[in-house]
XYZ file of C-alpha atoms in Angstrom:
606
model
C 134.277 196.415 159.902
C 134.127 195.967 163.659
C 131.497 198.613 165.118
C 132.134 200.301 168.539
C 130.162 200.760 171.084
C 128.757 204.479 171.950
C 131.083 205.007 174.982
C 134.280 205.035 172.189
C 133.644 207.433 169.599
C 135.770 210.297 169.720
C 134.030 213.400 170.299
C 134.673 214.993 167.525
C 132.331 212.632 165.438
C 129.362 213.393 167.891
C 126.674 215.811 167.907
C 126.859 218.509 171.098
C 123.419 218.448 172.848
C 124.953 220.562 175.053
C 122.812 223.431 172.966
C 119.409 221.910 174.195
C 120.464 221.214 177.897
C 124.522 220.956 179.233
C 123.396 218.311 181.786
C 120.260 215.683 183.163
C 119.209 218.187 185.849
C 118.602 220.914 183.454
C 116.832 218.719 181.503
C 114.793 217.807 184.936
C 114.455 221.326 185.699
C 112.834 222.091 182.203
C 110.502 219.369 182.886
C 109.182 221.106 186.171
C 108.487 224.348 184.381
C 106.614 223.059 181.408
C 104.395 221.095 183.850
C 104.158 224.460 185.435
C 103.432 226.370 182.343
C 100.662 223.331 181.318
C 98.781 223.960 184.367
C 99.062 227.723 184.150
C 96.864 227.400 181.137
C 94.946 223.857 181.967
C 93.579 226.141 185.161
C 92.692 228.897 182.985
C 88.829 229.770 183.570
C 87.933 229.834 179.927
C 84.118 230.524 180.195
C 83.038 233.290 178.511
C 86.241 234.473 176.640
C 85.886 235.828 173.595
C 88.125 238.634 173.576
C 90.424 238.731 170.849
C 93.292 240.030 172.809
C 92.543 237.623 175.461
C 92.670 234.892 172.930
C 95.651 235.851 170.988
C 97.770 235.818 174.424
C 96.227 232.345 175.167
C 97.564 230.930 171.948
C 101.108 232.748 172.274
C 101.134 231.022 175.971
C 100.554 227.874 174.759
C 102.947 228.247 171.687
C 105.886 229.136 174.632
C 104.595 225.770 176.471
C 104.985 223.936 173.043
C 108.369 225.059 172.664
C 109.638 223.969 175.819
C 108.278 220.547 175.287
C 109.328 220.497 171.682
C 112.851 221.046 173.277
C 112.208 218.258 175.406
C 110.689 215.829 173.425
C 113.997 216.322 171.007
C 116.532 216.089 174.053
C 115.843 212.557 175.028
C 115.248 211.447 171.182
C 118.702 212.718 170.151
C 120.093 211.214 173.123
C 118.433 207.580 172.816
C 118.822 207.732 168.675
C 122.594 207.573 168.985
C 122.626 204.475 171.757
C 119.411 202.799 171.611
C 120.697 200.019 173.932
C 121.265 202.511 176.941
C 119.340 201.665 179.171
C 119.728 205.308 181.198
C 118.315 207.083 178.120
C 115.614 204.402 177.385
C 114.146 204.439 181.176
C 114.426 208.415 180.549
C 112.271 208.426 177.061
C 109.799 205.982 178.857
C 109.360 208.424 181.883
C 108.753 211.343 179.794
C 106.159 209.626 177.947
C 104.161 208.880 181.107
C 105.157 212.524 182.316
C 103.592 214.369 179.053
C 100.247 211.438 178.347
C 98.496 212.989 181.441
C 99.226 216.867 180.991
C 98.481 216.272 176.826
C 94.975 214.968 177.635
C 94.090 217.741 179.890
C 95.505 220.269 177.720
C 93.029 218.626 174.935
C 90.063 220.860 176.453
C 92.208 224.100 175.844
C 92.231 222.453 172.084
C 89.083 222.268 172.389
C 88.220 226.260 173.347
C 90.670 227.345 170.422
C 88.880 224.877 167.854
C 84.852 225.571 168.796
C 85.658 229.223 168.482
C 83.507 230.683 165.940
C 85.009 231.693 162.346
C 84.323 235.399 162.840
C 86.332 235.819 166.489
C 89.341 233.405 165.233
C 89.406 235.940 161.472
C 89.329 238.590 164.185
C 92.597 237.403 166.428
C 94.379 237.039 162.674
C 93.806 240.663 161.417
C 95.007 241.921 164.641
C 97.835 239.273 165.205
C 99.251 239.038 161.846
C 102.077 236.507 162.976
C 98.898 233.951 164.332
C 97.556 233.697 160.257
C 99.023 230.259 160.321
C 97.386 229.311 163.406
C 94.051 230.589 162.555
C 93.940 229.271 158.873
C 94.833 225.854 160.194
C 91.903 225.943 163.097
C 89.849 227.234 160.376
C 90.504 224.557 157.612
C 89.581 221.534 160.137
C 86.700 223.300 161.651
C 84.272 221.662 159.705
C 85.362 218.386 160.195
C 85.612 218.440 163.871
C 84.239 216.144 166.678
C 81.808 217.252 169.990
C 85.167 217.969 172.546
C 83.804 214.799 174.244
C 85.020 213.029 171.094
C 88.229 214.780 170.588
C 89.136 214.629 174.026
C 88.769 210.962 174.036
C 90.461 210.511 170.450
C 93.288 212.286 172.461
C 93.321 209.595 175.487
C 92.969 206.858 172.820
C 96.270 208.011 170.609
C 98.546 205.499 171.816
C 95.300 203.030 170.935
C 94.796 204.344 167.923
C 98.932 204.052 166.793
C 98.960 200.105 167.554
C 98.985 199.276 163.774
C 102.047 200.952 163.594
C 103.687 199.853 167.068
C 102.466 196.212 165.727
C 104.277 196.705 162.812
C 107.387 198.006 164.043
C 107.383 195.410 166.892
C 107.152 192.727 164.340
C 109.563 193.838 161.750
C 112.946 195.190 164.338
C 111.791 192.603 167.630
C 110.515 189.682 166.288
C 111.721 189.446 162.779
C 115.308 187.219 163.119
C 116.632 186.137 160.110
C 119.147 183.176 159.674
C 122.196 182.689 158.463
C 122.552 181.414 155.114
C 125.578 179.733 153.193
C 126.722 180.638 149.817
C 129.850 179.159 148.014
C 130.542 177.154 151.286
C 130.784 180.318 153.563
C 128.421 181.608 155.927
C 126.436 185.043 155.819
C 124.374 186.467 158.722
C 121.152 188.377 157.486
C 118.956 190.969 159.026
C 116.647 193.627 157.573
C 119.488 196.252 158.035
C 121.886 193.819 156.205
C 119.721 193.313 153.417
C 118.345 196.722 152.337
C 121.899 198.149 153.067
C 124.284 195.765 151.558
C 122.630 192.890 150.044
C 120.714 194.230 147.556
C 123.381 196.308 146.412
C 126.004 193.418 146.604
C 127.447 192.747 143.040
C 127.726 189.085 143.361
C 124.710 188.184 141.685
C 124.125 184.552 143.112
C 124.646 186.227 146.498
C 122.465 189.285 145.812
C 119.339 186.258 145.039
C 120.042 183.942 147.221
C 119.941 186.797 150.231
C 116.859 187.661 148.465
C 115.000 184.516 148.682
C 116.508 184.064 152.347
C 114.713 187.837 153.146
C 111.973 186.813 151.165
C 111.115 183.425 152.827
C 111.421 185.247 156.689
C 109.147 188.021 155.677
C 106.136 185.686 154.347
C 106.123 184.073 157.808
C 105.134 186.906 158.927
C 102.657 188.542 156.809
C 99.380 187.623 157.962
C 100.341 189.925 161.229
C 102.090 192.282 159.028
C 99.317 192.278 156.840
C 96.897 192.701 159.943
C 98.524 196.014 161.110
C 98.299 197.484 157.971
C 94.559 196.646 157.256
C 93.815 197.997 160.799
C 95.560 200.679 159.959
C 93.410 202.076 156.841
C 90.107 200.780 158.642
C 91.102 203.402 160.908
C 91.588 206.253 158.956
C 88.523 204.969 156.946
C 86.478 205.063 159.933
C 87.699 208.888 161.084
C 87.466 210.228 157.777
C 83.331 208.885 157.932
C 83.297 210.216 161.443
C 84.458 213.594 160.574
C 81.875 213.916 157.490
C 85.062 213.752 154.742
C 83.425 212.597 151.227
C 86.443 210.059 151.380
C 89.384 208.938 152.966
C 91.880 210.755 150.441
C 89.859 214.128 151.253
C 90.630 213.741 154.873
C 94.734 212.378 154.424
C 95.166 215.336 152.126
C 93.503 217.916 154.027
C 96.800 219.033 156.160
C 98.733 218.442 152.771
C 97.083 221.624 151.453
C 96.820 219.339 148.365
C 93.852 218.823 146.186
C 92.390 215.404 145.145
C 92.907 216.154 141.616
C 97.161 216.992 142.168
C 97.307 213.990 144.152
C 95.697 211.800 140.945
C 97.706 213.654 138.113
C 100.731 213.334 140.417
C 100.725 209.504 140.593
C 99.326 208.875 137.456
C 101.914 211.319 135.131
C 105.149 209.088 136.412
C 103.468 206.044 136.232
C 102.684 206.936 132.713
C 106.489 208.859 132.063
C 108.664 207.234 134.340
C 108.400 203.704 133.227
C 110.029 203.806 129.917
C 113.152 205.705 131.102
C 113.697 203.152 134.218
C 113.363 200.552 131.691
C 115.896 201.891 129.878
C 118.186 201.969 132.783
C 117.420 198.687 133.804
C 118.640 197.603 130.379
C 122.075 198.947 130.982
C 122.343 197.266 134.209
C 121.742 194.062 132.403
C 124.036 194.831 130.224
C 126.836 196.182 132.546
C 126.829 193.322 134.693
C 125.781 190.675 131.527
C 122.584 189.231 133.434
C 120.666 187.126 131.555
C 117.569 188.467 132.555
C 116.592 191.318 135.052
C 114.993 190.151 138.539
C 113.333 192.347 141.010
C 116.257 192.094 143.586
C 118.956 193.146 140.623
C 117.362 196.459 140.660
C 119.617 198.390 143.438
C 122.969 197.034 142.075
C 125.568 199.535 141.396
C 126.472 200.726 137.921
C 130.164 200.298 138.398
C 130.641 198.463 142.127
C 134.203 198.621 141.926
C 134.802 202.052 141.964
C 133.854 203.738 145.348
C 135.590 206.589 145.791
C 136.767 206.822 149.466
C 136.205 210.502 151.367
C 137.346 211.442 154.609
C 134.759 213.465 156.738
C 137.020 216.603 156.413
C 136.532 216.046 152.663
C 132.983 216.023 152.615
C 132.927 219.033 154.706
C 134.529 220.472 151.834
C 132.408 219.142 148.984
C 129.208 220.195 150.910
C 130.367 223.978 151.414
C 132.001 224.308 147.826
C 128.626 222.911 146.667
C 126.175 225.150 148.708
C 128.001 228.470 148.518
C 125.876 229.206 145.283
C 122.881 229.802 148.064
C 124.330 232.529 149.508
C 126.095 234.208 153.124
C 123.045 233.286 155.087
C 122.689 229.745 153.956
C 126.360 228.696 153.485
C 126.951 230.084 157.354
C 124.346 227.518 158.482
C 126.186 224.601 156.383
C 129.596 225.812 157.980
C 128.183 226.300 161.529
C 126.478 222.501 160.995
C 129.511 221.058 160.086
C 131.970 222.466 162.769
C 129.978 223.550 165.434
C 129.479 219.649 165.776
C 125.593 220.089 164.809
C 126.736 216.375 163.349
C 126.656 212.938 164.790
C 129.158 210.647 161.992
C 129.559 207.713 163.892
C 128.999 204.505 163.337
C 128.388 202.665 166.858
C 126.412 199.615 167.930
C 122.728 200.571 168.974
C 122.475 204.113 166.644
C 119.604 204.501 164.788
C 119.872 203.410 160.728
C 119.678 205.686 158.043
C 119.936 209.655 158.585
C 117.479 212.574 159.340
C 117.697 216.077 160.638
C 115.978 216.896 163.535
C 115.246 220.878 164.682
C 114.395 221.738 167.676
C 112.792 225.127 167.487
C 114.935 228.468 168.873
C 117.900 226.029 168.926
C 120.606 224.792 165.866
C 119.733 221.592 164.246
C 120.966 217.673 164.416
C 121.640 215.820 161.797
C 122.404 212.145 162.237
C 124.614 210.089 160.280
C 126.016 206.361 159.714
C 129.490 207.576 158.457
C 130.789 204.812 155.893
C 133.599 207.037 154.542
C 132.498 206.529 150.509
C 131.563 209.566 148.013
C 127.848 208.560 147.967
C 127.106 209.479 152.266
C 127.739 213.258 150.952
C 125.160 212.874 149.365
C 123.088 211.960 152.349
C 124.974 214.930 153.928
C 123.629 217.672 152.101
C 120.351 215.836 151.609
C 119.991 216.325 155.597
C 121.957 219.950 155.632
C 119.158 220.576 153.356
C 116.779 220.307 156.268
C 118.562 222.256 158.486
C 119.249 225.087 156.214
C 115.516 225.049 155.751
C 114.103 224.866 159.384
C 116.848 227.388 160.442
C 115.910 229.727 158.289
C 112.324 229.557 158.755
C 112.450 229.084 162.479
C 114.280 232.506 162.495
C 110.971 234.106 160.242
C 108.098 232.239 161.702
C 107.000 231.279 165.322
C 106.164 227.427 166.193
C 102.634 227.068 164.509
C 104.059 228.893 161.015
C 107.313 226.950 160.498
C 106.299 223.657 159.243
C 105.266 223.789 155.640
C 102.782 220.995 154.051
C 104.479 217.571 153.844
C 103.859 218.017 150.044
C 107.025 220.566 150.162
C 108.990 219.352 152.933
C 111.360 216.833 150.678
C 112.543 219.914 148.267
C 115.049 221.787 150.090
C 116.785 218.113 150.950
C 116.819 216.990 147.364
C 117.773 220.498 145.686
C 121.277 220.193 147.958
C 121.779 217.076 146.012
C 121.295 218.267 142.901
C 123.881 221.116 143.311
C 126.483 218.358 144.723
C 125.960 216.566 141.456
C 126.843 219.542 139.148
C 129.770 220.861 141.663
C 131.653 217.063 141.451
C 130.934 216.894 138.159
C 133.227 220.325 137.324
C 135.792 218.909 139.110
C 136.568 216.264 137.185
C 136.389 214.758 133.583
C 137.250 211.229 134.155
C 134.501 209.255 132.324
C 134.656 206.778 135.533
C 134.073 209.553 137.858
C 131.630 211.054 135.836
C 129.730 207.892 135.858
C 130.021 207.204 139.470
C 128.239 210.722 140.449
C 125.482 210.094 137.724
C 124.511 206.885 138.527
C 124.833 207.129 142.299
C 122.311 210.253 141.646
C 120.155 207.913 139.992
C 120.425 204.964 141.777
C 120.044 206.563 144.955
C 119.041 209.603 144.814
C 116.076 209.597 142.426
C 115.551 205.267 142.915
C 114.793 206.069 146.263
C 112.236 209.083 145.975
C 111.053 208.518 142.153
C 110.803 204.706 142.356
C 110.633 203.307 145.645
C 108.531 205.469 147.190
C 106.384 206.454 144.189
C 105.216 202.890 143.742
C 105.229 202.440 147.244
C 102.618 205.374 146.690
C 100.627 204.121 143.853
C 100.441 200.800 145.865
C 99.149 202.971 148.473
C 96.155 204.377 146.324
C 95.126 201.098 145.331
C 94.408 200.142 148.836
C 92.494 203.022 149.865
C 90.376 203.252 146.640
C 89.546 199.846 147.829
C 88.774 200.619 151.473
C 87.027 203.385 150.564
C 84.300 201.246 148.519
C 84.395 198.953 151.660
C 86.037 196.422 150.016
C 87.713 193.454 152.153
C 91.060 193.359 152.459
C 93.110 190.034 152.661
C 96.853 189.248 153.024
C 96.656 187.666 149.219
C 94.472 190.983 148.345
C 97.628 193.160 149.333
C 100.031 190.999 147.652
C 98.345 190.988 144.381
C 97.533 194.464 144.367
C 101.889 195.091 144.980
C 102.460 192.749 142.055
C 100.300 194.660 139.871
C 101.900 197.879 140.530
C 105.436 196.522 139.943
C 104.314 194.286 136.482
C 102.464 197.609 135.445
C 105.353 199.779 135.775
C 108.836 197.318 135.049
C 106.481 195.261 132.043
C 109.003 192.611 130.330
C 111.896 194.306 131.393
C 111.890 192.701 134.870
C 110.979 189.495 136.475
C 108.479 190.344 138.897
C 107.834 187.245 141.282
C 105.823 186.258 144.044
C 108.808 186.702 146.786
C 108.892 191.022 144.806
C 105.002 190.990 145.637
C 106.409 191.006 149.533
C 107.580 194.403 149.046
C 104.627 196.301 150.794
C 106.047 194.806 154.014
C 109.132 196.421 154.414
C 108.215 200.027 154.466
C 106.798 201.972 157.763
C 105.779 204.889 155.213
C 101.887 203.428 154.997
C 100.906 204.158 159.057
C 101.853 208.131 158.216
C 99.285 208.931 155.853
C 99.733 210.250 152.315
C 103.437 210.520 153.266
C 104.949 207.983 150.144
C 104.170 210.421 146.948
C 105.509 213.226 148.652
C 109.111 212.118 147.879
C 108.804 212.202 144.370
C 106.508 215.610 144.738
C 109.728 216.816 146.820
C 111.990 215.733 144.496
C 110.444 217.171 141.255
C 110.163 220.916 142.643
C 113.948 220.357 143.988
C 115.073 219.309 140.407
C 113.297 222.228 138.748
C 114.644 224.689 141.332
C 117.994 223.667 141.461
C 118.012 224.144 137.400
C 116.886 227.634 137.405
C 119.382 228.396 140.169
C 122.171 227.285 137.658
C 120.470 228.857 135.006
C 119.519 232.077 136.411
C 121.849 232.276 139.541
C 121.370 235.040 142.309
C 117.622 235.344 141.027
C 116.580 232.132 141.363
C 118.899 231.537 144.945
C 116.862 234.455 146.552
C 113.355 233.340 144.899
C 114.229 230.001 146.687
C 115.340 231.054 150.480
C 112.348 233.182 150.512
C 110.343 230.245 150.162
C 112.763 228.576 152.622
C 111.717 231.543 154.906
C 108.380 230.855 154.626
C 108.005 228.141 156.538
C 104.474 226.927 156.640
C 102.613 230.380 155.978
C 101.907 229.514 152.470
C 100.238 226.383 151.017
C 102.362 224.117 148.476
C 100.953 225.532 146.048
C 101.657 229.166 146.912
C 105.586 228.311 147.923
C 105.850 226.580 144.450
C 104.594 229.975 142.881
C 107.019 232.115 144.944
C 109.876 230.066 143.604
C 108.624 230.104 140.233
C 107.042 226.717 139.509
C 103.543 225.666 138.860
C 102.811 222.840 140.246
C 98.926 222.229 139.358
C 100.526 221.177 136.555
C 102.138 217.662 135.250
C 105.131 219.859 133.543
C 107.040 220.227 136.549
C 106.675 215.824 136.982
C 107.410 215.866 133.161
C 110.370 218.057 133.076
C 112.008 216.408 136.366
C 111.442 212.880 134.209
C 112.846 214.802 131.305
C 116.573 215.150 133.742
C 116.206 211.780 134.612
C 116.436 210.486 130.943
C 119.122 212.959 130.797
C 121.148 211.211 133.395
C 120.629 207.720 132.065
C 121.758 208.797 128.231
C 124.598 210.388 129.930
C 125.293 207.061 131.690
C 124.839 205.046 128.741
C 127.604 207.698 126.583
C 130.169 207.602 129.594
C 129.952 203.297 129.676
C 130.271 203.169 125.415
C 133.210 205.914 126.420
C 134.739 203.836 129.018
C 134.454 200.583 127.047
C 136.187 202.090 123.920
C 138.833 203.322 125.834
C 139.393 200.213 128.061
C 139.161 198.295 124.500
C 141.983 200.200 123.121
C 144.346 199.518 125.848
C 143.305 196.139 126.546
């Protein structure tokens, strides 16, 4: 499929930014009065103040200068996302950057006022300014761990410094990383990291699906001593900050903002590792047996169940599935789904330079954007309501909470997506009893769905612990170190039912999810409240749909914990992992009947 370039998509398959600014000198404009605002409160004589009042305005002033940058920040993002070779929008992205660095390091020392503030007058500005709780509990909770401002301030000047693991990593992987063609069966195929996570390891022509593999494979190992580098610089880092700061370890100090304790964190990881293997085994077995493989190898994993039937959907279509499917969440929340999908809160297009994947991005007092790589197929709905999800959520609780109170722990943040996907499942799956179809919406729930968030990312995550228990008894860390520890993840949790090699050992490389913190397990953590809610909401109906947007409501004014409670799930527990594990079984057996079904009936009119 040829891809366009930006300047020829129809209109109609873009997002409207029009919402955040209808031209470039508004934009400009905006960028005049937050530097205005910034020095408003940079030149504020702060000596002295203690009054509560006093205070309580400070914060609310700053909270309207974080807005307007937030709306800023988010304008030239969306733009450059959608055309990352325009060179207009990436001059424009640069500029702001050196526009905000300056004012962001002098606002540091207003940072600093709100943070040194003692316990008693911060309590004080929260009992009298009930809507700055969030604020206040989040000063509060890093107080103890804080710096002289000397130290913060220059922590602040250093952040671009301090993100160079990640930059290096980036730069490496999408600048420097070319891949070569490669020939199979006398024809040649061109190969890239996008080419290879998107279609080659889901390709059903096995030879071609290993062969691209050991092509990838080969590429990436040239590079891993640099790769390998960043990353080790990386946890050094937040090592060395988490000693700095007085944490008893480096997992205290990543989970501190997670509102998630050590021991959650443990049980978390360690109950799927435990669970989960068996019933992916399983399912591994039925891909070896669909597609008669001799053995399974690590880059059969992601091949489709059934990759010849793909049913085709036309974006009016999915419009349709996603409102059928989220109309069981009520007026509120099925008006934000139908003013996302025709109020052109969507970018579809595919067009050269977009950014891969999707996400949803909300800019606060303003609707969301959600962009897309539109491939026409049944399984992007998915990805649809997976980022409606988002929007439905930061709509709702940008409409309850102000800036500081809307963004709940990054523990949570995965569960509205992943519920939406769940209620797709069981609306296409009333529609239709063909065994085929059936199948398709199953196994694309598995092998997308819960691959992604329950295996790729959980033992990206358990990976991830390994490391840092290391760093943390100042262990060295080598290239060969970081391979070995990936291999033993992947033998421990596939055992004999996959070939784990040295070229599967390479995984660790591909994913940016390591230079964000504790970020990896929180797909699964997402995934297993959004399973559990999205049962009781078919179980229980308006009950559970009302427990649920009151959490969505919420924002960030309640811990994980606390929103879990509210929505009826206990999640200091392992049921809620064992439960959601539970489902999954329940979607391979189903897959396992529907393929004996299909073969029995394909054997009787063979």
């Amino acid at each position: 499929m040829n891809v366009m370039p930006r300047t020829q998509v129809p209109t109609e398959e873009t997002w409207d930014l029009t919402n955040l600014y209808p031209d470039l000198d508004s934009f400009e404009k905006d960028k005049d009065e937050f530097k205005l605002q910034a020095q408003q409160i940079i030149e504020r004589d702060l000596t002295g103040l203690t009054d509560p009042v006093e205070i309580a305005r400070l914060i609310r002033e700053t909270e309207q200068m974080y807005v307007r940058g937030s709306r800023l920040r988010s304008f030239a993002h969306l733009s450059i996302a959608t055309d990352m070779t325009n060179t207009d929008w990436q001059r424009i992205n640069a500029q702001l950057g050196l526009f905000m660095s300056p004012l962001m390091i002098q606002l540091s020392e207003v940072e600093n006022f709100l943070d040194r503030l003692p316990k008693e007058t911060l309590t004080q500005v929260a009992l009298e300014n009930p809507d700055l709780k969030t604020f206040v509990e989040n000063k509060l909770r890093r107080q103890p761990f804080r710096l002289s401002d000397e130290m913060e301030t220059a922590l602040v000047t250093l952040e671009d410094t301090l993100d160079l693991p990640y930059t290096i990593y980036q730069q490496a992987k999408l600048a420097d990383m070319t891949f070569p063609e490669f020939k199979h069966k006398g024809k040649k195929h061109p190969l890239s990291f996008v080419l290879y996570e998107n279609h080659y390891q889901h390709h059903p022509d096995t030879k071609l699906r290993r062969k691209a593999f050991k092509k990838f494979s080969r590429r990436l190992r040239q590079s891993q001593h640099t790769i390998a580098a960043a990353y080790i610089a990386q946890v050094q880092k937040e090592k060395r900050l988490s000693d700095m700061r007085g944490y008893d370890n480096v997992f205290e100090y990543l989970l501190l903002d997670q509102q998630i304790s050590r021991q959650i964190y443990d049980q978390h990881i360690d109950t799927i590792f435990e669970h989960l293997a068996p019933v992916m085994r399983k399912w591994v077995g039925l891909l070896q047996q669909v597609h008669g493989l001799k053995k399974v190898t690590f880059p059969d994993l992601q091949v489709p169940l059934d990759p010849e039937f793909v049913p085709e959907v036309t974006i009016d279509q999915a419009k349709d599935y996603a409102k059928n499917a989220l109309k069981v969440m009520g007026p509120d929340y099925s008006e934000i789904v139908r003013k996302a999908l025709d109020e052109r809160w969507v970018d579809w297009a595919q067009n050269i330079g977009k950014s891969t994947g999707g996400f949803c991005s909300s800019p606060y007092g303003h609707n969301s954007y959600i962009l897309l790589s539109w491939t026409g197929v049944l399984s992007d709905v998915f990805t649809l309501v997976h980022e409606l999800g988002h929007a439905g959520h930061f709509q709702l609780a940008n409409r309850e909470q102000n800036l500081f109170s809307t963004r709940p722990s990054q523990y949570f943040v995965e569960a509205p997506s992943t519920i939406n996907e769940m209620l797709l499942t069981n609306d296409l799956i009333s529609q239709s009893d063909d065994p085929r179809f059936q199948r398709f919406v199953y196994s694309s729930l598995l092998g997308n769905t819960y691959y992604h968030n329950y295996v790729t990312h959980f033992l990206e995550a358990h990976f991830q612990r390994e490391v840092l228990r290391l760093v943390d008894k100042e262990e060295a860390l080598t290239t060969e170190k970081l391979h070995q520890l990936k291999k033993q993840t992947l033998t421990g949790f596939w055992g004999d039912a996959v070939e784990i090699d040295d070229d599967a050992s390479l995984t660790w490389m591909r994913q940016p999810h390591y230079y964000m913190g504790l970020y990896p397990y929180t797909y699964s953590a997402g995934l297993s409240l959004g399973t559990v809610m999205s049962k009781q909401i078919l179980d229980e109906g308006q009950p559970a749909v009302e427990r649920w947007i009151e959490v969505l409501k919420a924002g960030g004014t309640k811990g994980p914990v606390e929103l879990a409670q509210v929505a009826g799930v206990d999640i200091t527990k392992p049921d809620v992992l064992v439960n959601t594990i539970g489902h999954i079984n329940s979607l391979v057996n189903a897959c396992i009947e529907l393929t004996e079904k299909i073969d029995e009936e394909t054997d009787e009119n063979a």
